[in-house]
XYZ file of C-alpha atoms in Angstrom:
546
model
C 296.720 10.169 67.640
C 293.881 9.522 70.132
C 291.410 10.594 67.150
C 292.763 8.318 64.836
C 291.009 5.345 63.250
C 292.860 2.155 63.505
C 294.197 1.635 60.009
C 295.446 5.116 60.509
C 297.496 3.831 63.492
C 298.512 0.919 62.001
C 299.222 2.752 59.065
C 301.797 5.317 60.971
C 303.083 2.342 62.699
C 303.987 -0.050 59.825
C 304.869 3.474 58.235
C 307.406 3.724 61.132
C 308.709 -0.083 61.105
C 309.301 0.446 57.177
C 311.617 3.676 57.701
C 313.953 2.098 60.613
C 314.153 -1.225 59.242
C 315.405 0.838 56.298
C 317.902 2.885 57.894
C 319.021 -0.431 59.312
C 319.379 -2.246 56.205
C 321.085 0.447 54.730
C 323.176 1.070 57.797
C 324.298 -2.682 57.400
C 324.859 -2.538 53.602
C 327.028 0.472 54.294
C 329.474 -1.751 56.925
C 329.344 -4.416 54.574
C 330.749 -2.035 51.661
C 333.419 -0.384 53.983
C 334.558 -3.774 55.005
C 334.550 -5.299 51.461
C 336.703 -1.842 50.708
C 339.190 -2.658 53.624
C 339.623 -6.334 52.829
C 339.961 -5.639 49.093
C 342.527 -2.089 49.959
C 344.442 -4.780 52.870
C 344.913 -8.151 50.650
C 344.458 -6.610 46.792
C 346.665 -3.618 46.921
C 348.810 -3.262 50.101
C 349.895 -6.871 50.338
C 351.261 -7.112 47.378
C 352.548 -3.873 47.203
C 354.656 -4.341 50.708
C 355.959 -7.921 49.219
C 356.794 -6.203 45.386
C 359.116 -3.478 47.452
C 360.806 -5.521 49.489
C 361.634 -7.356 46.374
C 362.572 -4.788 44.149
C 364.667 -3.352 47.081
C 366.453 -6.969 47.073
C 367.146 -6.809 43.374
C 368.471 -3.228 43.695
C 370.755 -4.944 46.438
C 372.007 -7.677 43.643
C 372.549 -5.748 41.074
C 375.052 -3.142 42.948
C 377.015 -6.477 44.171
C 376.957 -7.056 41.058
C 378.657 -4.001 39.679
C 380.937 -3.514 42.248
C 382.126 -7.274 41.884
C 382.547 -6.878 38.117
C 384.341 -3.611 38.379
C 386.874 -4.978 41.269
C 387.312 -8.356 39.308
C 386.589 -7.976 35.570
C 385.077 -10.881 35.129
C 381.716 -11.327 33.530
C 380.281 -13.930 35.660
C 379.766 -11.049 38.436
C 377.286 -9.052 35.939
C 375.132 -11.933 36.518
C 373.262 -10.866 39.804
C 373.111 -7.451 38.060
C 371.530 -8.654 34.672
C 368.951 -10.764 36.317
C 368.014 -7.955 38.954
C 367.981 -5.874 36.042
C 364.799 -7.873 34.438
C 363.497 -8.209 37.955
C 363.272 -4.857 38.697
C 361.495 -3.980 35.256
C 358.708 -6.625 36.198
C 358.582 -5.062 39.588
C 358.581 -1.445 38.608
C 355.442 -2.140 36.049
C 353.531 -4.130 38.837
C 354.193 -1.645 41.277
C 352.977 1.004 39.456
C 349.884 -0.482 38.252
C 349.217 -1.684 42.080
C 349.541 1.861 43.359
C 347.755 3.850 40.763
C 345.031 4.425 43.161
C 347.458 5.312 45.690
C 348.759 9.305 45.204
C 350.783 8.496 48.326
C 352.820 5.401 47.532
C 352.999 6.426 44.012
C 354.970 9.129 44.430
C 357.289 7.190 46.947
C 357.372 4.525 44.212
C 358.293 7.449 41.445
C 361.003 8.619 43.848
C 362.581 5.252 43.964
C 362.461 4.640 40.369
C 364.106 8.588 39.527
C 366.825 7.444 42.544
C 367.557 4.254 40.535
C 367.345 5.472 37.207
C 370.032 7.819 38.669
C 372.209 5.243 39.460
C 372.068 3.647 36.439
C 373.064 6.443 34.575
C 375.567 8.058 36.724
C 377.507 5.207 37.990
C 375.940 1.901 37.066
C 376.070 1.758 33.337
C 379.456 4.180 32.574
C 381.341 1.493 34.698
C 380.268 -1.557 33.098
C 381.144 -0.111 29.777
C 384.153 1.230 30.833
C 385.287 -2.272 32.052
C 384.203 -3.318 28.859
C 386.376 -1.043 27.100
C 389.409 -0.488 28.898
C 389.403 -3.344 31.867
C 390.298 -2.841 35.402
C 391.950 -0.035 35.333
C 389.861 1.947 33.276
C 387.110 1.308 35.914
C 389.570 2.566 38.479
C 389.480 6.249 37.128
C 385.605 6.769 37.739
C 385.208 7.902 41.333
C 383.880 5.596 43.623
C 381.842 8.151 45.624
C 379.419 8.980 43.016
C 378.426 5.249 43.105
C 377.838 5.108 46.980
C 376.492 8.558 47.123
C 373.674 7.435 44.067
C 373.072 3.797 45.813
C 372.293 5.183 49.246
C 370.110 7.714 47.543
C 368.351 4.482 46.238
C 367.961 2.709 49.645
C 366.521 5.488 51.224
C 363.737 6.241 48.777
C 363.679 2.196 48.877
C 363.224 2.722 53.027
C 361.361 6.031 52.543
C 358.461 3.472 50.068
C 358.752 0.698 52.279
C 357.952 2.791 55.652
C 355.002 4.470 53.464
C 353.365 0.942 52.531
C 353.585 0.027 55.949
C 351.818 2.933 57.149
C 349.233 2.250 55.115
C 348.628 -1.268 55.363
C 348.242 -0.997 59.507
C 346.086 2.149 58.343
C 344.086 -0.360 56.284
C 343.997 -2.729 58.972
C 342.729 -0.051 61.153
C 340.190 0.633 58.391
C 339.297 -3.057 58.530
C 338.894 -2.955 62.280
C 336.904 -0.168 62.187
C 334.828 -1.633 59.504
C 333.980 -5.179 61.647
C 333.033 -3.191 64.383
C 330.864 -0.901 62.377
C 329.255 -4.103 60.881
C 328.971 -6.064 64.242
C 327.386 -2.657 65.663
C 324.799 -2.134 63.168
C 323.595 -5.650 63.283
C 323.216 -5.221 66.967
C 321.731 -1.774 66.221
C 319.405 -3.160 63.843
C 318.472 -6.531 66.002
C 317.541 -4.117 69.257
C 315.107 -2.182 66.755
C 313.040 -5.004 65.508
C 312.807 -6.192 68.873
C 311.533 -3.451 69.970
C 309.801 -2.694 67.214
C 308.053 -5.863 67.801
C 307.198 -5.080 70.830
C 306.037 -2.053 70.290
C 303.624 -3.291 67.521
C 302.512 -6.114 70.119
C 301.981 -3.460 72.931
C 300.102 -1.412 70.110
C 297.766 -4.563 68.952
C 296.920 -5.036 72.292
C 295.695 -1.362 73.758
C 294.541 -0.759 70.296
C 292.679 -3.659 68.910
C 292.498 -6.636 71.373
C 291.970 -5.437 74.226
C 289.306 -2.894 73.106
C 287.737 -6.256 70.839
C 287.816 -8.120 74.269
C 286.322 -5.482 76.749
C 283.302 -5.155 74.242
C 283.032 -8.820 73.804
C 282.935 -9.155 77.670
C 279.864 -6.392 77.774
C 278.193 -8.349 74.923
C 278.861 -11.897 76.188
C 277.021 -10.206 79.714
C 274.357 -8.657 78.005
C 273.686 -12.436 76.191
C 273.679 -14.205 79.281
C 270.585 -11.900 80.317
C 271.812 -8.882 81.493
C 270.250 -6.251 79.231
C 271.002 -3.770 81.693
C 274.248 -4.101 81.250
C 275.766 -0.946 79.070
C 278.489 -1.226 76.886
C 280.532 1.594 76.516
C 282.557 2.843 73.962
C 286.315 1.796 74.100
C 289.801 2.250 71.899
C 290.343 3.888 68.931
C 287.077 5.434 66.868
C 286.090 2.632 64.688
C 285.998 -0.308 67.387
C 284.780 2.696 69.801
C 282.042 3.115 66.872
C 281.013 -0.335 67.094
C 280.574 -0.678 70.494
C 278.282 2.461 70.194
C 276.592 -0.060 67.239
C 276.330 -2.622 69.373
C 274.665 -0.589 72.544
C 272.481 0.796 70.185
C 271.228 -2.702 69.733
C 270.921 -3.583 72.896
C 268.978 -0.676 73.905
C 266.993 -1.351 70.729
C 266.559 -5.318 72.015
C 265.562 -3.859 75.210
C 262.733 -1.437 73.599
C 261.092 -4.499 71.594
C 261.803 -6.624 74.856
C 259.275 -4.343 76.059
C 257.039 -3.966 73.293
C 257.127 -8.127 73.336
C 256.239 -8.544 77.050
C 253.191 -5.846 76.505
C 252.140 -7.671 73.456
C 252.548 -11.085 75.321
C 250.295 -9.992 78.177
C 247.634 -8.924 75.797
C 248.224 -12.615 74.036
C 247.959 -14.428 77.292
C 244.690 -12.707 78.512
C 242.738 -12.846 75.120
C 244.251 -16.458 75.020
C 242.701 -16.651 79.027
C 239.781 -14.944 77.623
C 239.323 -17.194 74.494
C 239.526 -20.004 76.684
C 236.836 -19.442 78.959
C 234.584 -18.556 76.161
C 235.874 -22.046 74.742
C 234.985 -23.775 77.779
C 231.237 -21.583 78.126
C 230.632 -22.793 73.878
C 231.866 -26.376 74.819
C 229.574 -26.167 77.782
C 226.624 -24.570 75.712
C 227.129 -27.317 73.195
C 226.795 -30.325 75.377
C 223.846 -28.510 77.188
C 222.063 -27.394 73.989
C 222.450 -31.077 72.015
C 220.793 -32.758 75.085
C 218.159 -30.141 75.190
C 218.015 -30.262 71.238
C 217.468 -33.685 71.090
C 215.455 -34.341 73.744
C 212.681 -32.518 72.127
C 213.377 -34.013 69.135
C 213.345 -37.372 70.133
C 209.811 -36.392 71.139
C 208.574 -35.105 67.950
C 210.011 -38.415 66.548
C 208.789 -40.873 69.079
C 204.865 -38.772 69.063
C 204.977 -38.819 65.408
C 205.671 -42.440 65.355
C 202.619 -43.304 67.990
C 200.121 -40.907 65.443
C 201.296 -43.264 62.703
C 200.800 -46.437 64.212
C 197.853 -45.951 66.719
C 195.793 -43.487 63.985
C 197.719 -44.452 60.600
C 194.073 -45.886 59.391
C 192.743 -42.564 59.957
C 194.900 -40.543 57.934
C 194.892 -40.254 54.199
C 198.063 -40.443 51.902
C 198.664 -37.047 52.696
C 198.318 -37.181 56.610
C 200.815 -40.119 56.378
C 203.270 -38.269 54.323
C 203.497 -35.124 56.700
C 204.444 -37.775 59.757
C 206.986 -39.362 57.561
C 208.683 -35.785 56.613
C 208.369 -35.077 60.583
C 209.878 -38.348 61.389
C 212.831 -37.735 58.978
C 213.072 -34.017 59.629
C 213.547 -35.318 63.433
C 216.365 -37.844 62.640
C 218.253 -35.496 60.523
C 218.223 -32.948 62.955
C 219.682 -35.805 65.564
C 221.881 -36.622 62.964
C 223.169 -33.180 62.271
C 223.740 -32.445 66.570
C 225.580 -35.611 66.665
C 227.653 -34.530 63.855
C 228.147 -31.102 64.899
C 229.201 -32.378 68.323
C 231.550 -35.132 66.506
C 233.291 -32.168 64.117
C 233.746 -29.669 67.907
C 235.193 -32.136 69.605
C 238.147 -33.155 67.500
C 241.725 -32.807 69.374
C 239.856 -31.741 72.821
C 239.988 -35.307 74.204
C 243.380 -35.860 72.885
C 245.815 -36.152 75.823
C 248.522 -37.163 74.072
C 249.874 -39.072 70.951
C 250.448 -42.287 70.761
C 251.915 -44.935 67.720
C 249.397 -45.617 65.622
C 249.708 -48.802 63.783
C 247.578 -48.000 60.696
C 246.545 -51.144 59.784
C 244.735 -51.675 63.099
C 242.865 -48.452 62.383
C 241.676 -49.600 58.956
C 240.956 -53.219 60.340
C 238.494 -51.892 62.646
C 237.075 -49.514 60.073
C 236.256 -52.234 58.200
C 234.998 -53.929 61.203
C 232.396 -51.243 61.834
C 231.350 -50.665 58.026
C 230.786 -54.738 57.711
C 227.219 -54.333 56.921
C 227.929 -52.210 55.091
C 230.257 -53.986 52.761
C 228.282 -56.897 53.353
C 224.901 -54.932 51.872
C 226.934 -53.684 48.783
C 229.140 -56.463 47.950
C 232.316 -54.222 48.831
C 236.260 -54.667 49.518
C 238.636 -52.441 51.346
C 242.147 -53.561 50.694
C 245.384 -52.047 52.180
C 249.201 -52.426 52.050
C 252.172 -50.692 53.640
C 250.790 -48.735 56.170
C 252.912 -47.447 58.725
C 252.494 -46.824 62.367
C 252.555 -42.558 62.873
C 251.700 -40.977 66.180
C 248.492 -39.416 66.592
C 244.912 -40.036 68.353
C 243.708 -43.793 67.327
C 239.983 -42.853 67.694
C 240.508 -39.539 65.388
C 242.541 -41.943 63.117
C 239.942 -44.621 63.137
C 237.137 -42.176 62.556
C 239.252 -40.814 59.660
C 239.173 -43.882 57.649
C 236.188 -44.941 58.264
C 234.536 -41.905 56.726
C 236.852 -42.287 53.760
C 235.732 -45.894 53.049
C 232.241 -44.796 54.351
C 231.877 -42.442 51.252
C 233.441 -44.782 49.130
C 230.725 -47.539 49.638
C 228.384 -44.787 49.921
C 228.878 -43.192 46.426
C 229.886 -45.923 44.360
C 228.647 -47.079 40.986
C 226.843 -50.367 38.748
C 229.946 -52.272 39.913
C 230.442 -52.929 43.607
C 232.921 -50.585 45.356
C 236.709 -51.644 45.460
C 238.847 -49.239 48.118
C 242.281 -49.176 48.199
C 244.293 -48.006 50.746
C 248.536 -47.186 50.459
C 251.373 -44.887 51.521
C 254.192 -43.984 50.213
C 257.040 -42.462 52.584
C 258.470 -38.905 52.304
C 261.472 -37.933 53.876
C 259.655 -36.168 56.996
C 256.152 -37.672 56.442
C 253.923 -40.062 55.065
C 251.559 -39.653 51.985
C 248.695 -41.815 52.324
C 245.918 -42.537 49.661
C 242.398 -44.122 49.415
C 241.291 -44.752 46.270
C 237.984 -46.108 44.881
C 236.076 -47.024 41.550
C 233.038 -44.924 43.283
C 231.398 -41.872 40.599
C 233.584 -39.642 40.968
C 234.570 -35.832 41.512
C 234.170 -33.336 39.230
C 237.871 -31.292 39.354
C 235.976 -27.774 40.171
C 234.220 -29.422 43.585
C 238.059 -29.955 45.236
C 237.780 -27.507 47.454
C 234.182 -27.406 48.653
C 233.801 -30.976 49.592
C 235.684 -30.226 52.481
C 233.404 -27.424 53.368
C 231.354 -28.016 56.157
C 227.328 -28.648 55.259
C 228.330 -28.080 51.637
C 227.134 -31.467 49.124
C 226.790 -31.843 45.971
C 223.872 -34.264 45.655
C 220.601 -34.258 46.917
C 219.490 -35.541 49.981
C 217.121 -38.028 48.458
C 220.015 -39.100 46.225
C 222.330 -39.514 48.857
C 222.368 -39.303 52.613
C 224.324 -37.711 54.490
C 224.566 -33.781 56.549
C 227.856 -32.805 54.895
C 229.882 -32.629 57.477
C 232.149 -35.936 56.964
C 235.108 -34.754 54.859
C 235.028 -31.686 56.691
C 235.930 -33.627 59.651
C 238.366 -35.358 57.929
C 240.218 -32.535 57.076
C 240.283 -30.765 60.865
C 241.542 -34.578 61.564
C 244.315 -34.674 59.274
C 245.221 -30.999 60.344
C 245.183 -31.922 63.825
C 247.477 -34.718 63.344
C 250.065 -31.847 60.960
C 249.117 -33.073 58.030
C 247.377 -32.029 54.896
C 244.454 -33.921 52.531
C 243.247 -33.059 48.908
C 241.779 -34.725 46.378
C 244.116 -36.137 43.382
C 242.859 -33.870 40.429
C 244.887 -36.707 37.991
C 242.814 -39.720 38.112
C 240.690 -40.446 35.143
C 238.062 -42.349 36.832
C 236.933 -42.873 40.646
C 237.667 -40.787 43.684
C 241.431 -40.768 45.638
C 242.149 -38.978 48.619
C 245.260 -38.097 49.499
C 246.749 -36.823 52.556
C 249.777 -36.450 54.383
C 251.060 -37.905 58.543
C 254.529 -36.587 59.627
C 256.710 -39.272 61.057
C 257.139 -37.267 64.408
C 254.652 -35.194 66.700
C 254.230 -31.685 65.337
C 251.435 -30.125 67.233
C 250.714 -28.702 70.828
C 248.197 -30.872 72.837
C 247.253 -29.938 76.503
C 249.996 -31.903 78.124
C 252.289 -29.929 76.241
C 250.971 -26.820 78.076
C 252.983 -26.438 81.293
C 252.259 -23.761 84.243
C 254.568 -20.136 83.302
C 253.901 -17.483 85.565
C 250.089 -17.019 85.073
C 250.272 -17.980 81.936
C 250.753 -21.455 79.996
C 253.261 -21.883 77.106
C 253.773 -25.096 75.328
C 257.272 -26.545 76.178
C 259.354 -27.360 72.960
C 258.167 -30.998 71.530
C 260.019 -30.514 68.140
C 257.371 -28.160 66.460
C 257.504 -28.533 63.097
C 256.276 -26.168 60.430
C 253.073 -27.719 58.610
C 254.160 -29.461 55.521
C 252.701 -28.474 51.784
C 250.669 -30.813 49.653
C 253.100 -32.949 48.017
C 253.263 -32.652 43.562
C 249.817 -35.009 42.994
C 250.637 -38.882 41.558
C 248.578 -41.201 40.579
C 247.137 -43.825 42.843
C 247.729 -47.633 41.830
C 245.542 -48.927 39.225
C 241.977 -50.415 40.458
C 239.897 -52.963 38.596
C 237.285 -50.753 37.446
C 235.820 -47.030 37.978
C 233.839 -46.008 41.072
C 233.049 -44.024 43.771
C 233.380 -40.160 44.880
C 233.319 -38.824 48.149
């Protein structure tokens, strides 16, 4: 059995339950006949039979009084006893003989009384009474008497001879009964000792076979969970549950090899992340360094080209003036172009941490710093149910003001109308800005937000390209998304998404781990998809792209 699966065991052991609780049942079924047999035998057969002797015995009795009185006396009166034991007996005779049918024994005691009786009858009973009949008294007197007593004692002693039989076997059948209760009450007991311990035996088995085994493994696995891998867990009770122990170290020895692989691959992360750090740090440094040494020479072409003009502009023909200007303006746009570069490389690395945002603040003082703006083109920024989202107020700020910066920028005969919304998403927020500016062309979605990539000329509009590609590192920054709404018929809308919680890592997140730094948990949230595109709220009239 020690090779056996466990629903083999079980099997044999149920198999083994089934067979005794059958020889038990029919152990008990067979008392419960035999005792049914005994009762019916005792009170059906034997009782009545004892009680039907005794009376036909009794009306034997009457019936020679009878005779004896009517052949002494004469008198008719005296057949009486005799006539009525006479129909007695007949009754008795045919019950009797149906009762004991079954009974070889008492039937032939019972035919031995009935030949003794019919003897009687004919030998002394009946030739008396008619000869008293006939002749009287005295003709009665000539039978001899001895024939009479010699047939009647005949009668009582196959009477005695049947009653001494039924008694025999009615104590027989109450021995039989006897027997049978005691057979009954043993195989009950019989049958309630096995199922106790066949219970127990089925408990004992559930417990070496299945539980405990079950138990010991969870112990090894509940061990290895809390961290010790080392920890083997060997195979216990019968083959299946030994079989999945073997499963289960084979998983933990597999856990332990890509444990391994994991902590190698880890290292490697940590030092190219150590690595890509310092070269961070060297390209911030080189960035700072090489705008101030960028611009300082370029603030010198500028300022020298500026002097030329002013101290020898009357020298200089049309021609001489124009190559100053194109220096002049090469200069700022260069300046322009560092301080934009510098602007787009620093986004999240002054961020200590987020903060709540209240939205409408941000685009108040947008607005503030584009007043001349809106002033110079007759402009309006409107905006309505903002929230307040965490993130970096100066990134925020800087977001919306290059969205309504492009909006006034590019915006068309009629003077540029912004509007700004949101509408809240289970997780997030989708906000919108939405002008009657010129427009985007549906094919130019994705490379506005290219950096240095425009789509007018630089003497149609200014600009180095750079602004919506800040936007968008902004908005990513933050764990959002931005796109521009491909449905509008006329104008430019940007939309973009804020979550409602904090779903990047910033650098106070980053906390000391061996000689490493991980980020500690602050509800990391996968970055969300660009919401199905809607319509923005209806302006006054067309306008501006971005």
């Amino acid at each position: 059995m020690r090779g056996w699966r466990l629903r083999r065991r079980l099997g044999a052991v149920y198999g083994a339950v089934a067979v005794i609780l059958l020889l038990s049942a029919g152990m008990i079924g067979w008392s419960m006949v035999r005792l049914d047999d005994a009762i019916h035998v005792r009170s059906d057969i034997l009782a009545p039979v004892q009680v039907g002797t005794v009376r036909l015995i009794s009306s034997l009795v009457d019936q020679e009084t009878g005779v004896r009185g009517y052949v002494l006396e004469g008198d008719a009166r005296y057949l009486d006893p005799y006539t009525q034991g006479r129909e007695t007996e007949n009754e008795l005779r045919a019950s009797l003989a149906a009762r004991v049918a079954s009974r070889p024994d008492l039937q032939r005691g019972l035919a031995t009384l009935e030949q003794r009786v019919n003897e009687w009858h004919s030998d002394y009973a009946d030739p008396a009474i008619a000869a008293v009949r006939t002749g009287g008294v005295d003709a009665a007197n000539r039978l001899d008497p001895t024939v009479g007593k010699v047939r009647f004692d005949a009668v009582r002693a196959a009477g005695t001879a049947l009653d001494d039989a039924v008694r025999a076997a009615a104590r027989q059948a109450r021995d039989n009964l006897s027997d049978a209760v005691r057979t009954l009450v043993i195989s009950l007991v019989v049958a309630a000792v096995a199922l106790v311990v066949l219970l127990t035996l089925i408990f004992r088995a559930l417990r070496l076979w299945v539980t405990r085994p079950l138990e010991t493994v969870g112990a090894d696995v509940r061990q290895v969970a809390a961290g010790s891998l080392g920890h083997a867990i060997g195979p216990t009770g019968p083959p299946d549950i030994a079989s999945l122990a073997r499963d289960v170290e084979l998983m933990r020895l597999q856990l332990i090899g890509e444990l391994e692989t994991a902590r190698e691959a880890r290292a490697s992360v940590e030092a190219q992340a150590e690595i890509l750090r310092r070269s961070n740090r060297d390209l911030e440094q080189f960035a700072y360094v090489a705008s101030h040494d960028l611009q300082e020479p370029l603030r010198k072409v500028a300022s020298f080209c500026q002097l030329l003009s002013r101290r020898y502009g009357d020298q200089f023909d049309e021609r001489g003036s124009q190559y100053i200007h194109f220096a002049v303006d090469g200069a700022k746009r260069m300046q322009q172009l560092i301080n934009d570069l510098l602007a787009f490389s620093r986004v999240g690395r002054s961020t200590e941490s987020f903060v709540d945002v209240d939205l409408t603040d941000v685009v108040e003082r947008a607005r503030a710093t584009l007043s001349i703006a809106l002033e110079g083109s007759g402009g309006e920024v409107t905006s309505t149910g903002l929230p307040t989202v965490p993130g970096d107020p100066v990134l925020l700020t800087q977001l919306f003001q290059n969205l309504i910066g492009n909006a006034l920028k590019f915006h068309g005969e009629q003077p540029p109308r912004v509007r700004i919304g949101a509408v809240e998403r289970p997780d997030e927020w989708e906000l919108f800005c939405a002008d009657n500016g010129i427009g985007i062309e549906p094919e130019y979605a994705e490379k506005i937000f290219v950096i240095f990539q425009r789509l007018h000329a630089r003497d149609a509009y200014e600009g180095t390209g750079i602004g919506l590609a800040l936007c968008r590192k902004i908005v990513e920054f933050h764990g959002g998304l931005i796109w521009l709404d491909n449905t509008v018929e006329s104008g430019t809308t940007f939309r973009w998404t804020l979550p409602k919680r904090r779903t990047v890592v910033l650098p106070t997140d980053l906390v000391p781990h061996g000689n490493s730094t991980e980020p500690s948990p602050p509800s990391l949230l996968p970055q969300p998809s660009p919401p199905a595109q809607s319509s923005p709220p209806a302006l006054p009239k067309p306008g501006g792209p971005s």
